[in-house]
Amino acid sequence: MSKRDLSILVLAYNEAKNLPGALDDIRSAAMVLDDYEIIVVDDGSTDGTGLVADKLAAKHADVLALHHPENRGL
């Protein structure tokens, strides 16, 4: 993994409906940087958040999806 100017961590639990819009907003704001990444961590969601994160990561090279099999809470 190469060093980035900025890594943005997005923790998501049952945010399937909100995740695409949130990432669009983050990507728009981060576009002023030359090199950034958005790391989405699905924290054991049960509503398909992980699948949404995977689809966004497949579509956008600046998005990485990670998954926890069960919710770890705060």
Coordinates of N, CA, C and O in Angstrom, one line a residue:
M1 N 0.8 -1.2 0.0 CA 0.0 0.0 0.0 C 0.9 1.2 0.0 O 1.8 1.4 0.8
S2 N 0.6 2.1 -0.9 CA 1.5 3.3 -1.0 C 1.0 4.4 -0.1 O -0.2 4.4 0.3
K3 N 1.9 5.3 0.2 CA 1.5 6.4 1.1 C 0.6 7.4 0.4 O 0.9 7.8 -0.8
R4 N -0.4 7.9 1.0 CA -1.3 8.9 0.4 C -1.2 10.2 1.1 O -0.8 10.3 2.2
D5 N -1.6 11.3 0.4 CA -1.7 12.6 1.0 C -2.7 12.6 2.1 O -2.5 13.3 3.1
L6 N -3.8 11.9 1.9 CA -4.9 11.9 2.9 C -5.6 10.5 2.8 O -6.0 10.1 1.8
S7 N -5.8 9.9 4.0 CA -6.7 8.8 4.1 C -7.9 9.1 4.9 O -7.8 9.6 6.0
I8 N -9.1 8.9 4.4 CA -10.3 9.3 5.0 C -11.0 8.0 5.4 O -11.3 7.1 4.6
L9 N -11.3 7.8 6.7 CA -11.9 6.6 7.3 C -13.3 6.9 7.5 O -13.7 7.8 8.2
V10 N -14.2 6.0 6.9 CA -15.6 6.1 7.0 C -16.1 4.8 7.7 O -16.0 3.7 7.1
L11 N -16.5 4.9 9.0 CA -17.1 3.8 9.7 C -18.6 3.7 9.4 O -19.3 4.7 9.6
A12 N -19.0 2.5 9.0 CA -20.4 2.4 8.6 C -21.1 1.2 9.2 O -20.6 0.1 9.1
Y13 N -22.2 1.4 9.9 CA -23.0 0.4 10.4 C -24.5 0.6 9.9 O -25.1 1.6 10.3
N14 N -25.0 -0.2 9.1 CA -26.3 -0.1 8.6 C -26.6 1.2 7.9 O -27.5 1.9 8.2
E15 N -25.7 1.6 7.0 CA -25.8 2.9 6.3 C -25.9 2.7 4.8 O -25.5 3.5 4.0
A16 N -26.5 1.6 4.3 CA -26.6 1.3 2.9 C -27.2 2.4 2.1 O -26.8 2.7 1.0
K17 N -28.3 3.0 2.6 CA -29.0 4.1 1.9 C -28.2 5.4 1.9 O -28.3 6.1 0.9
N18 N -27.4 5.6 2.9 CA -26.7 6.9 3.0 C -25.3 6.9 2.5 O -24.7 7.9 2.2
L19 N -24.7 5.7 2.3 CA -23.3 5.6 2.0 C -22.9 6.2 0.6 O -22.0 6.9 0.5
P20 N -23.7 5.9 -0.5 CA -23.3 6.5 -1.8 C -23.3 8.0 -1.7 O -22.3 8.6 -2.2
G21 N -24.3 8.6 -1.1 CA -24.3 10.1 -1.1 C -23.1 10.7 -0.2 O -22.5 11.7 -0.6
A22 N -22.9 10.0 0.9 CA -21.8 10.4 1.8 C -20.5 10.3 1.0 O -19.6 11.3 1.1
L23 N -20.2 9.2 0.3 CA -19.0 9.1 -0.4 C -18.9 10.1 -1.6 O -17.8 10.6 -1.8
D24 N -20.0 10.4 -2.2 CA -20.0 11.4 -3.2 C -19.6 12.8 -2.7 O -18.7 13.5 -3.2
D25 N -20.1 13.1 -1.5 CA -19.7 14.4 -0.8 C -18.3 14.4 -0.4 O -17.6 15.4 -0.7
I26 N -17.8 13.3 0.1 CA -16.4 13.2 0.5 C -15.5 13.3 -0.7 O -14.5 14.0 -0.7
R27 N -15.8 12.6 -1.8 CA -15.0 12.6 -3.0 C -15.0 14.0 -3.6 O -13.9 14.5 -4.1
S28 N -16.1 14.7 -3.6 CA -16.1 16.1 -4.1 C -15.2 17.0 -3.3 O -14.5 17.8 -3.9
A29 N -15.2 16.9 -2.0 CA -14.3 17.7 -1.2 C -12.9 17.3 -1.3 O -12.0 18.2 -1.3
A30 N -12.6 16.1 -1.5 CA -11.2 15.6 -1.5 C -10.5 15.8 -2.9 O -9.3 15.7 -3.0
M31 N -11.3 16.1 -3.9 CA -10.8 16.3 -5.2 C -9.7 17.3 -5.3 O -8.9 17.4 -6.3
V32 N -9.6 18.2 -4.4 CA -8.5 19.3 -4.4 C -7.2 18.7 -4.1 O -6.2 19.3 -4.3
L33 N -7.1 17.5 -3.6 CA -5.9 16.8 -3.3 C -5.4 16.0 -4.5 O -6.2 15.5 -5.3
D34 N -4.1 15.8 -4.6 CA -3.6 14.9 -5.7 C -3.8 13.5 -5.5 O -4.0 12.7 -6.4
D35 N -3.7 13.1 -4.2 CA -3.6 11.6 -3.9 C -4.3 11.4 -2.5 O -3.8 11.8 -1.5
Y36 N -5.5 10.8 -2.6 CA -6.2 10.5 -1.4 C -6.9 9.1 -1.5 O -7.0 8.6 -2.6
E37 N -7.4 8.6 -0.4 CA -8.1 7.4 -0.4 C -9.3 7.5 0.6 O -9.1 8.2 1.6
I38 N -10.3 6.8 0.3 CA -11.4 6.7 1.3 C -11.6 5.2 1.6 O -11.8 4.4 0.8
I39 N -11.4 5.0 2.9 CA -11.5 3.6 3.4 C -12.8 3.5 4.2 O -13.1 4.1 5.2
V40 N -13.7 2.6 3.6 CA -15.0 2.4 4.2 C -14.9 1.1 5.0 O -14.5 0.0 4.5
V41 N -15.2 1.2 6.3 CA -15.2 0.0 7.2 C -16.7 -0.4 7.5 O -17.3 0.3 8.2
D42 N -17.1 -1.5 6.9 CA -18.4 -2.0 7.2 C -18.3 -2.8 8.6 O -17.6 -3.8 8.6
D43 N -19.0 -2.3 9.6 CA -18.9 -2.9 10.9 C -20.0 -3.8 11.2 O -20.8 -3.6 12.1
G44 N -20.1 -4.9 10.4 CA -21.1 -6.0 10.7 C -22.5 -5.6 10.4 O -23.4 -6.1 11.0
S45 N -22.7 -4.7 9.4 CA -24.0 -4.3 9.0 C -24.9 -5.4 8.5 O -24.4 -6.4 8.0
T46 N -26.2 -5.3 8.7 CA -27.2 -6.3 8.3 C -28.1 -5.8 7.2 O -29.0 -6.5 6.8
D47 N -27.8 -4.6 6.7 CA -28.7 -4.0 5.7 C -28.1 -3.9 4.3 O -28.7 -3.3 3.4
G48 N -27.0 -4.6 4.1 CA -26.4 -4.6 2.8 C -25.3 -3.5 2.6 O -24.8 -3.2 1.5
T49 N -24.9 -2.8 3.7 CA -23.9 -1.8 3.6 C -22.6 -2.3 3.0 O -22.0 -1.7 2.2
G50 N -22.2 -3.5 3.4 CA -21.0 -4.1 2.9 C -21.0 -4.3 1.4 O -20.1 -4.0 0.7
L51 N -22.2 -4.7 0.8 CA -22.3 -4.9 -0.6 C -22.2 -3.5 -1.3 O -21.6 -3.4 -2.4
V52 N -22.9 -2.5 -0.8 CA -22.8 -1.2 -1.3 C -21.4 -0.7 -1.3 O -20.9 -0.1 -2.3
A53 N -20.7 -0.9 -0.2 CA -19.3 -0.5 -0.1 C -18.4 -1.2 -1.2 O -17.6 -0.5 -1.8
D54 N -18.7 -2.5 -1.4 CA -17.9 -3.2 -2.4 C -18.2 -2.7 -3.8 O -17.3 -2.5 -4.6
K55 N -19.4 -2.4 -4.1 CA -19.8 -1.8 -5.4 C -19.1 -0.4 -5.6 O -18.7 -0.2 -6.7
L56 N -19.1 0.4 -4.6 CA -18.5 1.7 -4.7 C -17.0 1.6 -4.9 O -16.4 2.3 -5.7
A57 N -16.4 0.6 -4.2 CA -14.9 0.4 -4.3 C -14.6 -0.1 -5.7 O -13.6 0.2 -6.3
A58 N -15.5 -1.0 -6.3 CA -15.2 -1.5 -7.6 C -15.4 -0.4 -8.7 O -14.7 -0.4 -9.7
K59 N -16.2 0.6 -8.4 CA -16.5 1.7 -9.3 C -15.4 2.8 -9.2 O -15.1 3.5 -10.2
H60 N -14.9 3.1 -8.0 CA -14.0 4.2 -7.8 C -12.7 3.7 -7.2 O -12.6 3.1 -6.2
A61 N -11.6 4.0 -7.9 CA -10.3 3.5 -7.5 C -9.8 4.1 -6.2 O -8.9 3.6 -5.6
D62 N -10.4 5.2 -5.8 CA -10.0 5.9 -4.6 C -10.8 5.4 -3.3 O -10.5 5.9 -2.2
V63 N -11.6 4.4 -3.5 CA -12.4 3.8 -2.4 C -12.0 2.4 -2.1 O -11.8 1.6 -3.1
L64 N -11.7 2.1 -0.9 CA -11.4 0.7 -0.4 C -12.4 0.3 0.6 O -12.8 1.1 1.5
A65 N -12.9 -0.9 0.5 CA -13.9 -1.4 1.4 C -13.3 -2.5 2.3 O -12.7 -3.4 1.8
L66 N -13.5 -2.4 3.6 CA -13.1 -3.4 4.5 C -14.3 -3.8 5.3 O -15.3 -3.1 5.5
H67 N -14.3 -5.1 5.8 CA -15.4 -5.6 6.5 C -15.1 -6.3 7.8 O -14.1 -7.0 7.9
H68 N -15.9 -6.0 8.8 CA -15.9 -6.7 10.1 C -17.1 -7.7 10.0 O -18.2 -7.2 9.7
P69 N -16.9 -8.9 10.4 CA -18.0 -9.9 10.3 C -19.2 -9.6 11.3 O -20.3 -9.9 11.1
E70 N -18.8 -8.9 12.4 CA -19.9 -8.6 13.4 C -19.6 -7.2 13.9 O -18.5 -6.7 13.9
N71 N -20.7 -6.6 14.4 CA -20.6 -5.2 14.9 C -19.7 -5.1 16.1 O -19.9 -5.9 17.1
R72 N -18.8 -4.2 16.1 CA -17.9 -4.1 17.3 C -18.3 -2.9 18.2 O -17.6 -2.6 19.2
G73 N -19.3 -2.2 17.8 CA -19.8 -1.1 18.6 C -18.8 0.1 18.7 O -18.0 0.2 17.8
L74 N -19.0 0.9 19.7 CA -18.1 2.1 19.8 C -16.8 1.7 20.2 O -15.8 2.3 19.9

